mmCIF file of C-alpha atoms in Angstrom:
data_model
loop_
_atom_site.group_PDB
_atom_site.id
_atom_site.type_symbol
_atom_site.label_atom_id
_atom_site.label_comp_id
_atom_site.label_asym_id
_atom_site.label_seq_id
_atom_site.Cartn_x
_atom_site.Cartn_y
_atom_site.Cartn_z
ATOM 1 C CA UNK A 54 24.067 232.152 179.715
ATOM 2 C CA UNK A 55 20.343 233.238 179.344
ATOM 3 C CA UNK A 56 19.238 234.896 176.642
ATOM 4 C CA UNK A 57 15.988 237.205 176.758
ATOM 5 C CA UNK A 58 14.232 238.544 173.575
ATOM 6 C CA UNK A 59 12.678 241.743 172.704
ATOM 7 C CA UNK A 60 9.418 240.453 173.882
ATOM 8 C CA UNK A 61 10.503 239.056 176.927
ATOM 9 C CA UNK A 62 12.632 241.733 178.114
ATOM 10 C CA UNK A 63 9.328 244.439 177.226
ATOM 11 C CA UNK A 64 7.189 241.693 179.496
ATOM 12 C CA UNK A 65 9.399 241.641 182.181
ATOM 13 C CA UNK A 66 9.033 245.490 182.801
ATOM 14 C CA UNK A 67 6.309 244.420 185.775
ATOM 15 C CA UNK A 68 5.351 242.672 188.193
ATOM 16 C CA UNK A 69 7.451 238.911 188.614
ATOM 17 C CA UNK A 70 9.420 239.586 185.668
ATOM 18 C CA UNK A 71 10.928 242.934 187.081
ATOM 19 C CA UNK A 72 11.576 241.108 190.316
ATOM 20 C CA UNK A 73 13.414 238.137 188.330
ATOM 21 C CA UNK A 74 15.435 240.588 186.513
ATOM 22 C CA UNK A 75 16.613 242.443 189.415
ATOM 23 C CA UNK A 76 17.405 239.314 191.207
ATOM 24 C CA UNK A 77 19.408 238.384 188.031
ATOM 25 C CA UNK A 78 21.928 241.600 188.271
ATOM 26 C CA UNK A 79 22.122 241.043 191.821
ATOM 27 C CA UNK A 80 23.456 237.401 191.297
ATOM 28 C CA UNK A 81 25.943 239.216 188.422
ATOM 29 C CA UNK A 82 26.982 241.386 190.690
ATOM 30 C CA UNK A 83 27.961 239.030 193.274
ATOM 31 C CA UNK A 84 29.868 237.414 190.635
ATOM 32 C CA UNK A 85 33.319 238.934 189.585
ATOM 33 C CA UNK A 86 34.691 242.166 190.224
ATOM 34 C CA UNK A 87 33.715 244.125 193.246
ATOM 35 C CA UNK A 88 31.929 247.009 191.251
ATOM 36 C CA UNK A 89 31.202 246.399 187.159
ATOM 37 C CA UNK A 90 30.179 248.722 184.373
ATOM 38 C CA UNK A 91 26.701 248.938 183.132
ATOM 39 C CA UNK A 92 27.643 247.955 179.948
ATOM 40 C CA UNK A 93 29.100 244.816 181.198
ATOM 41 C CA UNK A 94 26.029 243.984 183.099
ATOM 42 C CA UNK A 95 24.238 244.322 180.204
ATOM 43 C CA UNK A 96 26.481 242.093 178.111
ATOM 44 C CA UNK A 97 26.195 239.403 180.486
ATOM 45 C CA UNK A 98 22.410 239.561 181.400
ATOM 46 C CA UNK A 99 21.706 239.900 177.961
ATOM 47 C CA UNK A 100 18.895 242.845 178.659
ATOM 48 C CA UNK A 101 19.188 246.104 176.853
ATOM 49 C CA UNK A 102 21.512 248.895 178.233
ATOM 50 C CA UNK A 103 18.068 250.935 178.845
ATOM 51 C CA UNK A 104 16.768 248.074 181.056
ATOM 52 C CA UNK A 105 19.621 247.524 182.832
ATOM 53 C CA UNK A 106 20.295 251.174 184.103
ATOM 54 C CA UNK A 107 16.476 251.383 185.258
ATOM 55 C CA UNK A 108 17.177 248.421 187.192
ATOM 56 C CA UNK A 109 19.846 249.343 188.772
ATOM 57 C CA UNK A 110 18.594 252.951 189.297
ATOM 58 C CA UNK A 111 15.832 251.085 191.109
ATOM 59 C CA UNK A 112 18.090 248.736 193.490
ATOM 60 C CA UNK A 113 20.360 251.999 194.186
ATOM 61 C CA UNK A 114 17.344 253.698 195.485
ATOM 62 C CA UNK A 115 16.955 250.637 197.937
ATOM 63 C CA UNK A 116 20.457 250.451 198.957
ATOM 64 C CA UNK A 117 20.530 246.787 197.402
ATOM 65 C CA UNK A 118 23.323 248.120 195.057
ATOM 66 C CA UNK A 119 25.696 250.993 195.269
ATOM 67 C CA UNK A 120 27.243 253.094 192.331
ATOM 68 C CA UNK A 121 30.441 254.325 193.099
ATOM 69 C CA UNK A 122 30.703 258.115 192.143
ATOM 70 C CA UNK A 123 34.289 258.055 190.662
ATOM 71 C CA UNK A 124 33.977 255.436 188.552
ATOM 72 C CA UNK A 125 30.315 254.928 187.715
ATOM 73 C CA UNK A 126 30.067 251.564 188.538
ATOM 74 C CA UNK A 127 27.775 249.263 190.390
ATOM 75 C CA UNK A 128 28.382 247.080 193.244
ATOM 76 C CA UNK A 129 26.255 244.980 195.914
ATOM 77 C CA UNK A 130 24.987 247.706 198.433
ATOM 78 C CA UNK A 131 24.785 247.701 202.461
ATOM 79 C CA UNK A 132 20.808 246.314 202.529
ATOM 80 C CA UNK A 133 21.978 242.979 201.776
ATOM 81 C CA UNK A 134 23.891 242.806 204.988
ATOM 82 C CA UNK A 135 20.768 244.120 206.809
ATOM 83 C CA UNK A 136 18.433 242.155 205.351
ATOM 84 C CA UNK A 137 20.991 238.908 205.957
ATOM 85 C CA UNK A 138 21.560 239.480 209.546
ATOM 86 C CA UNK A 139 17.485 239.702 209.850
ATOM 87 C CA UNK A 140 16.874 236.334 208.221
ATOM 88 C CA UNK A 141 19.539 234.728 210.171
ATOM 89 C CA UNK A 142 18.316 236.106 213.211
ATOM 90 C CA UNK A 143 15.107 234.423 212.809
ATOM 91 C CA UNK A 144 16.761 230.777 211.908
ATOM 92 C CA UNK A 145 15.355 228.315 214.604
ATOM 93 C CA UNK A 146 18.905 226.320 213.884
ATOM 94 C CA UNK A 147 21.203 228.843 215.121
ATOM 95 C CA UNK A 148 19.480 228.895 218.197
ATOM 96 C CA UNK A 149 19.548 225.233 218.572
ATOM 97 C CA UNK A 150 23.328 224.872 217.751
ATOM 98 C CA UNK A 151 24.310 228.246 219.551
ATOM 99 C CA UNK A 152 25.012 226.380 223.016
ATOM 100 C CA UNK A 153 27.409 223.900 221.568
ATOM 101 C CA UNK A 154 29.487 225.765 219.281
ATOM 102 C CA UNK A 155 31.846 227.246 221.914
ATOM 103 C CA UNK A 156 32.306 224.114 223.123
ATOM 104 C CA UNK A 157 32.748 221.825 220.086
ATOM 105 C CA UNK A 158 35.315 224.608 219.445
ATOM 106 C CA UNK A 159 37.133 223.862 222.538
ATOM 107 C CA UNK A 160 37.003 220.016 222.697
ATOM 108 C CA UNK A 161 38.454 220.137 218.917
ATOM 109 C CA UNK A 162 40.923 222.965 219.345
ATOM 110 C CA UNK A 163 40.135 224.672 215.619
ATOM 111 C CA UNK A 164 37.495 226.324 214.038
ATOM 112 C CA UNK A 165 33.930 225.223 214.120
ATOM 113 C CA UNK A 166 31.526 226.507 211.361
ATOM 114 C CA UNK A 167 27.612 226.133 210.526
ATOM 115 C CA UNK A 168 27.257 225.771 206.973
ATOM 116 C CA UNK A 169 24.000 225.836 204.993
ATOM 117 C CA UNK A 170 23.790 225.153 200.670
ATOM 118 C CA UNK A 171 22.172 228.044 198.915
ATOM 119 C CA UNK A 172 22.226 227.391 195.294
ATOM 120 C CA UNK A 173 25.218 225.628 194.353
ATOM 121 C CA UNK A 174 27.680 227.683 197.182
ATOM 122 C CA UNK A 175 28.246 226.750 200.889
ATOM 123 C CA UNK A 176 27.583 229.575 203.053
ATOM 124 C CA UNK A 177 29.195 229.741 206.666
ATOM 125 C CA UNK A 178 25.918 231.584 208.574
ATOM 126 C CA UNK A 179 28.049 230.903 211.816
ATOM 127 C CA UNK A 180 31.408 230.495 213.222
ATOM 128 C CA UNK A 181 33.302 229.971 216.281
ATOM 129 C CA UNK A 182 37.204 230.751 215.480
ATOM 130 C CA UNK A 183 39.720 228.571 216.981
ATOM 131 C CA UNK A 184 43.721 229.053 217.287
ATOM 132 C CA UNK A 185 43.928 227.410 214.033
ATOM 133 C CA UNK A 186 42.603 230.608 211.984
ATOM 134 C CA UNK A 187 46.327 231.618 210.775
ATOM 135 C CA UNK A 188 46.767 235.820 210.879
ATOM 136 C CA UNK A 189 43.640 236.509 208.759
ATOM 137 C CA UNK A 190 39.816 235.664 209.424
ATOM 138 C CA UNK A 191 38.294 234.270 206.184
ATOM 139 C CA UNK A 192 34.767 235.853 207.737
ATOM 140 C CA UNK A 193 32.831 235.648 204.587
ATOM 141 C CA UNK A 194 33.712 232.421 202.730
ATOM 142 C CA UNK A 195 31.645 231.042 199.864
ATOM 143 C CA UNK A 196 32.443 228.581 197.900
ATOM 144 C CA UNK A 197 31.303 225.743 195.540
ATOM 145 C CA UNK A 198 29.535 222.689 197.700
ATOM 146 C CA UNK A 199 31.443 220.046 196.209
ATOM 147 C CA UNK A 200 34.848 221.575 197.125
ATOM 148 C CA UNK A 201 34.111 221.389 200.890
ATOM 149 C CA UNK A 202 33.123 218.335 203.390
ATOM 150 C CA UNK A 203 29.864 220.422 204.480
ATOM 151 C CA UNK A 204 28.729 220.895 200.748
ATOM 152 C CA UNK A 205 29.470 217.651 200.115
ATOM 153 C CA UNK A 206 27.445 216.276 203.292
ATOM 154 C CA UNK A 207 24.400 218.821 202.290
ATOM 155 C CA UNK A 208 24.464 217.886 198.454
ATOM 156 C CA UNK A 209 24.391 214.407 198.680
ATOM 157 C CA UNK A 210 21.695 214.645 201.015
ATOM 158 C CA UNK A 211 19.699 216.891 199.040
ATOM 159 C CA UNK A 212 16.978 216.365 196.320
ATOM 160 C CA UNK A 213 17.610 215.227 193.009
ATOM 161 C CA UNK A 214 17.130 218.833 191.090
ATOM 162 C CA UNK A 215 19.837 220.650 193.469
ATOM 163 C CA UNK A 216 22.326 217.633 193.135
ATOM 164 C CA UNK A 217 21.978 218.016 189.294
ATOM 165 C CA UNK A 218 22.803 221.411 189.513
ATOM 166 C CA UNK A 219 25.811 221.010 191.550
ATOM 167 C CA UNK A 220 27.308 218.626 189.307
ATOM 168 C CA UNK A 221 26.512 221.014 186.340
ATOM 169 C CA UNK A 222 28.212 224.094 188.006
ATOM 170 C CA UNK A 223 31.056 221.906 189.225
ATOM 171 C CA UNK A 224 34.480 221.737 187.332
ATOM 172 C CA UNK A 225 34.380 218.568 185.159
ATOM 173 C CA UNK A 226 36.927 216.435 187.680
ATOM 174 C CA UNK A 227 35.055 217.244 190.816
ATOM 175 C CA UNK A 228 31.768 216.208 188.994
ATOM 176 C CA UNK A 229 33.140 212.829 188.060
ATOM 177 C CA UNK A 230 34.461 212.048 191.385
ATOM 178 C CA UNK A 231 30.486 213.521 192.972
ATOM 179 C CA UNK A 232 28.554 211.384 190.486
ATOM 180 C CA UNK A 233 30.585 207.781 191.788
ATOM 181 C CA UNK A 234 30.327 208.973 195.600
ATOM 182 C CA UNK A 235 27.102 210.586 196.064
ATOM 183 C CA UNK A 236 25.870 207.154 197.949
ATOM 184 C CA UNK A 237 28.437 206.982 200.163
ATOM 185 C CA UNK A 238 28.567 210.599 201.173
ATOM 186 C CA UNK A 239 25.004 210.537 201.714
ATOM 187 C CA UNK A 240 24.774 207.807 204.001
ATOM 188 C CA UNK A 241 28.427 208.532 205.824
ATOM 189 C CA UNK A 242 28.149 210.015 209.275
ATOM 190 C CA UNK A 243 30.751 212.298 208.263
ATOM 191 C CA UNK A 244 33.042 213.527 205.560
ATOM 192 C CA UNK A 245 36.642 214.759 205.700
ATOM 193 C CA UNK A 246 37.750 216.891 202.759
ATOM 194 C CA UNK A 247 40.895 218.712 201.842
ATOM 195 C CA UNK A 248 40.346 220.873 199.052
ATOM 196 C CA UNK A 249 41.559 221.874 195.646
ATOM 197 C CA UNK A 250 41.783 225.423 196.713
ATOM 198 C CA UNK A 251 44.959 225.865 198.963
ATOM 199 C CA UNK A 252 43.111 228.980 200.337
ATOM 200 C CA UNK A 253 40.821 226.905 202.058
ATOM 201 C CA UNK A 254 41.347 224.487 205.128
ATOM 202 C CA UNK A 255 40.853 220.726 205.523
ATOM 203 C CA UNK A 256 37.607 220.317 207.213
ATOM 204 C CA UNK A 257 35.542 217.451 208.731
ATOM 205 C CA UNK A 258 31.720 218.000 208.631
ATOM 206 C CA UNK A 259 28.721 215.902 210.094
ATOM 207 C CA UNK A 260 25.158 216.894 209.201
ATOM 208 C CA UNK A 261 22.914 218.349 211.382
ATOM 209 C CA UNK A 262 19.326 216.476 211.106
ATOM 210 C CA UNK A 263 16.101 217.982 212.088
ATOM 211 C CA UNK A 264 13.157 216.001 213.940
ATOM 212 C CA UNK A 265 11.511 215.103 210.350
ATOM 213 C CA UNK A 266 14.718 213.824 209.303
ATOM 214 C CA UNK A 267 15.733 216.733 206.876
ATOM 215 C CA UNK A 268 19.231 217.657 206.625
ATOM 216 C CA UNK A 269 18.929 221.085 207.472
ATOM 217 C CA UNK A 270 23.337 222.110 207.997
ATOM 218 C CA UNK A 271 26.376 221.058 208.216
ATOM 219 C CA UNK A 272 28.399 221.272 211.333
ATOM 220 C CA UNK A 273 31.957 221.529 210.248
ATOM 221 C CA UNK A 274 35.675 221.657 212.012
ATOM 222 C CA UNK A 275 39.019 222.595 210.172
ATOM 223 C CA UNK A 276 41.800 220.095 210.986
ATOM 224 C CA UNK A 277 45.360 219.906 209.780
ATOM 225 C CA UNK A 278 45.366 216.703 208.336
ATOM 226 C CA UNK A 279 42.486 214.691 207.011
ATOM 227 C CA UNK A 280 44.688 211.546 206.899
ATOM 228 C CA UNK A 281 44.856 211.463 210.184
ATOM 229 C CA UNK A 282 41.970 208.922 210.662
ATOM 230 C CA UNK A 283 42.218 208.958 214.605
ATOM 231 C CA UNK A 284 42.000 212.707 214.894
ATOM 232 C CA UNK A 285 39.125 213.043 212.199
ATOM 233 C CA UNK A 286 37.238 210.443 214.119
ATOM 234 C CA UNK A 287 37.657 212.469 217.690
ATOM 235 C CA UNK A 288 36.799 215.394 215.947
ATOM 236 C CA UNK A 289 33.527 213.988 214.008
ATOM 237 C CA UNK A 290 32.670 212.647 217.504
ATOM 238 C CA UNK A 291 32.484 216.073 219.154
ATOM 239 C CA UNK A 292 30.675 217.400 215.941
ATOM 240 C CA UNK A 293 28.149 214.490 216.260
ATOM 241 C CA UNK A 294 27.209 214.776 219.648
ATOM 242 C CA UNK A 295 26.153 218.670 219.336
ATOM 243 C CA UNK A 296 24.563 218.005 215.681
ATOM 244 C CA UNK A 297 22.260 215.684 217.574
ATOM 245 C CA UNK A 298 21.573 217.528 220.269
ATOM 246 C CA UNK A 299 20.593 220.565 218.162
ATOM 247 C CA UNK A 300 18.468 218.262 215.875
ATOM 248 C CA UNK A 301 16.640 217.070 218.568
ATOM 249 C CA UNK A 302 15.898 220.812 219.673
ATOM 250 C CA UNK A 303 14.662 221.233 216.182
ATOM 251 C CA UNK A 304 12.409 218.552 216.488
ATOM 252 C CA UNK A 305 10.525 220.068 219.199
ATOM 253 C CA UNK A 306 10.277 223.455 217.433
#
């Protein structure tokens, strides 16, 4: 947990310090209950209560945070959704993959996801649902990178600092596995993973590599059984063709 002395908090009242502190509060609001008490946020951030209150008031005015009128607790606000949609609409990656997602979904008969790595979590930035989705749609999945096929593809192919952060934030057992497998994960043309979390589906993922050789995303599909190697290979082949075609498009962007 970060610590902040009185001088550091005083210096954070303007400029980049204020932005940094506001971002930390948004991060805390994203982790835990949907609505949280002011005093809990102050304790977790180790900012003073007046500082947290002042920052939250500014974030509420910007609709980045909302305050529940009944409980006076705070939660993330709707403006984040608008900004996220504008961000995604400008990603060349999604435009490059869009022509292939439905086709791949039909070929593999399963849900197909475009995944990116944000800090230590895998985020689905696009998806096409297959018949495997079950009675409920998990439309907003965010989970630790090393607990998914796409996250392992992206993490192992990322830079050293990112890999270190992933190891430090993962459960020790998972981190130990990752330390021994980084090179294999970084060079594999696909990975298949059955997550420890039973709420997450088994997946096969391949890298999406742009024209400069940078892995910019993972393309993943749900599978019933990762031990069914012929089926996994077939799914990976369909994903790989789409990923390479999108990568060529990105290379000309």
